[in-house]
Amino acid sequence: MDSRLTVVDHPLVTHKITMLRNETTDSSLFRSLCQEVTLLTAYEALRHLKTEEVSVKTPVTMTRAPILAGPAPAIVGILRAGLVMVEAILTLIPNGRVGHLGLFRDPETHKPVEYYKKLPADIDQREVLLVDPMLATGGSAVHALDVLTAAGCSNIHLLSILGCPEGIEAVHQAHPSTQITLAALDEKLNENAYIVPGLGDAGDRIYGTK
Ligand code: PRP
Ligand code: URA
């Protein structure tokens, strides 16, 4: 497999993704599952984080032990659906800085439309974890990567719950060095640019808007 792509292969993740796919799963459970899958997937995506040794006094003795070496990564969520992933990752990296990028897909063209942007001032000095549950055509991810690259970011990792070959190809075409971690890799897009078999519209299912 392409070294720029990691698909988490773990029974806990596949079980939870099957529950996400199920159309009878309600919004409350859907949100919880998105957060749980994000935690398990981020655990893989953040495996390379650097550590440094510090002195620590345990109740037994002084010792040297590792902590994460700073600066903490920036977590950038693509609104709306990426918000649940941001909240989950903040439980792992509470001192992470958070950026928000508001994008929606035009229903006709399926191209992303930007409506909001707020990034940490020093984002160019941080590793960036870009999060969005769905990597479909890849248009939203590519737009976000364009914005982050223009802001000076050079080390960007994309984390999604579901992806498909078309989205991966689009991201690597536009931003060849981007590492992608997915909880699951689906088969294809349908004629409405939805992932198949997929889970439907992530934002609507998270927020109960349909
Ligand atoms: C969804 C999803 C991604 C995008 C993926 O958002 O959360 O951002 O579609 O599709 P793409 O890879 O083809 O760009 P949507 O546009 O539905 O907005 P929402 O999160 O506000 O519902
Ligand atoms: N956005 C979604 O929420 N779901 C898809 O399948 C494709 C884009």
PDB file of N, CA and C and ligand atoms in Angstrom, residues 105 134 136 193-195 199-203, ligand 2:
ATOM      1  N   ARG A 105     -20.257  21.704   0.707  1.00  0.00           N
ATOM      2  CA  ARG A 105     -20.222  21.303  -0.704  1.00  0.00           C
ATOM      3  C   ARG A 105     -21.424  21.889  -1.417  1.00  0.00           C
ATOM      4  N   MET A 134     -15.347  12.792   6.470  1.00  0.00           N
ATOM      5  CA  MET A 134     -15.564  12.217   5.141  1.00  0.00           C
ATOM      6  C   MET A 134     -14.563  12.750   4.126  1.00  0.00           C
ATOM      7  N   ALA A 136     -14.499  12.428   0.411  1.00  0.00           N
ATOM      8  CA  ALA A 136     -15.313  11.916  -0.707  1.00  0.00           C
ATOM      9  C   ALA A 136     -14.642  12.272  -2.039  1.00  0.00           C
ATOM     10  N   ALA A 193     -21.863  11.938  -5.668  1.00  0.00           N
ATOM     11  CA  ALA A 193     -20.593  12.152  -4.960  1.00  0.00           C
ATOM     12  C   ALA A 193     -20.679  11.786  -3.477  1.00  0.00           C
ATOM     13  N   TYR A 194     -21.517  10.802  -3.161  1.00  0.00           N
ATOM     14  CA  TYR A 194     -21.550  10.235  -1.814  1.00  0.00           C
ATOM     15  C   TYR A 194     -20.710   8.952  -1.790  1.00  0.00           C
ATOM     16  N   ILE A 195     -20.076   8.716  -0.657  1.00  0.00           N
ATOM     17  CA  ILE A 195     -19.240   7.520  -0.514  1.00  0.00           C
ATOM     18  C   ILE A 195     -20.128   6.279  -0.425  1.00  0.00           C
ATOM     19  N   LEU A 199     -21.844   6.192   4.882  1.00  0.00           N
ATOM     20  CA  LEU A 199     -22.703   6.331   6.067  1.00  0.00           C
ATOM     21  C   LEU A 199     -23.709   7.457   5.877  1.00  0.00           C
ATOM     22  N   GLY A 200     -23.778   7.984   4.647  1.00  0.00           N
ATOM     23  CA  GLY A 200     -24.698   9.088   4.372  1.00  0.00           C
ATOM     24  C   GLY A 200     -24.030  10.428   4.595  1.00  0.00           C
ATOM     25  N   ASP A 201     -24.817  11.438   4.936  1.00  0.00           N
ATOM     26  CA  ASP A 201     -24.301  12.792   5.143  1.00  0.00           C
ATOM     27  C   ASP A 201     -23.873  12.931   6.610  1.00  0.00           C
ATOM     28  N   ALA A 202     -22.563  13.015   6.818  1.00  0.00           N
ATOM     29  CA  ALA A 202     -22.036  13.009   8.187  1.00  0.00           C
ATOM     30  C   ALA A 202     -22.580  14.176   9.008  1.00  0.00           C
ATOM     31  N   GLY A 203     -22.546  15.388   8.432  1.00  0.00           N
ATOM     32  CA  GLY A 203     -23.014  16.560   9.177  1.00  0.00           C
ATOM     33  C   GLY A 203     -24.474  16.425   9.584  1.00  0.00           C
TER      34      GLY A 203
HETATM   35  N1  URA B   2     -20.126  14.152   2.554  1.00  0.00           N
HETATM   36  C1  URA B   2     -20.751  13.310   3.403  1.00  0.00           C
HETATM   37  O1  URA B   2     -21.148  13.716   4.502  1.00  0.00           O
HETATM   38  N2  URA B   2     -20.946  12.041   3.033  1.00  0.00           N
HETATM   39  C2  URA B   2     -20.522  11.553   1.842  1.00  0.00           C
HETATM   40  O2  URA B   2     -20.708  10.363   1.559  1.00  0.00           O
HETATM   41  C3  URA B   2     -19.869  12.443   0.968  1.00  0.00           C
HETATM   42  C4  URA B   2     -19.672  13.733   1.351  1.00  0.00           C
END
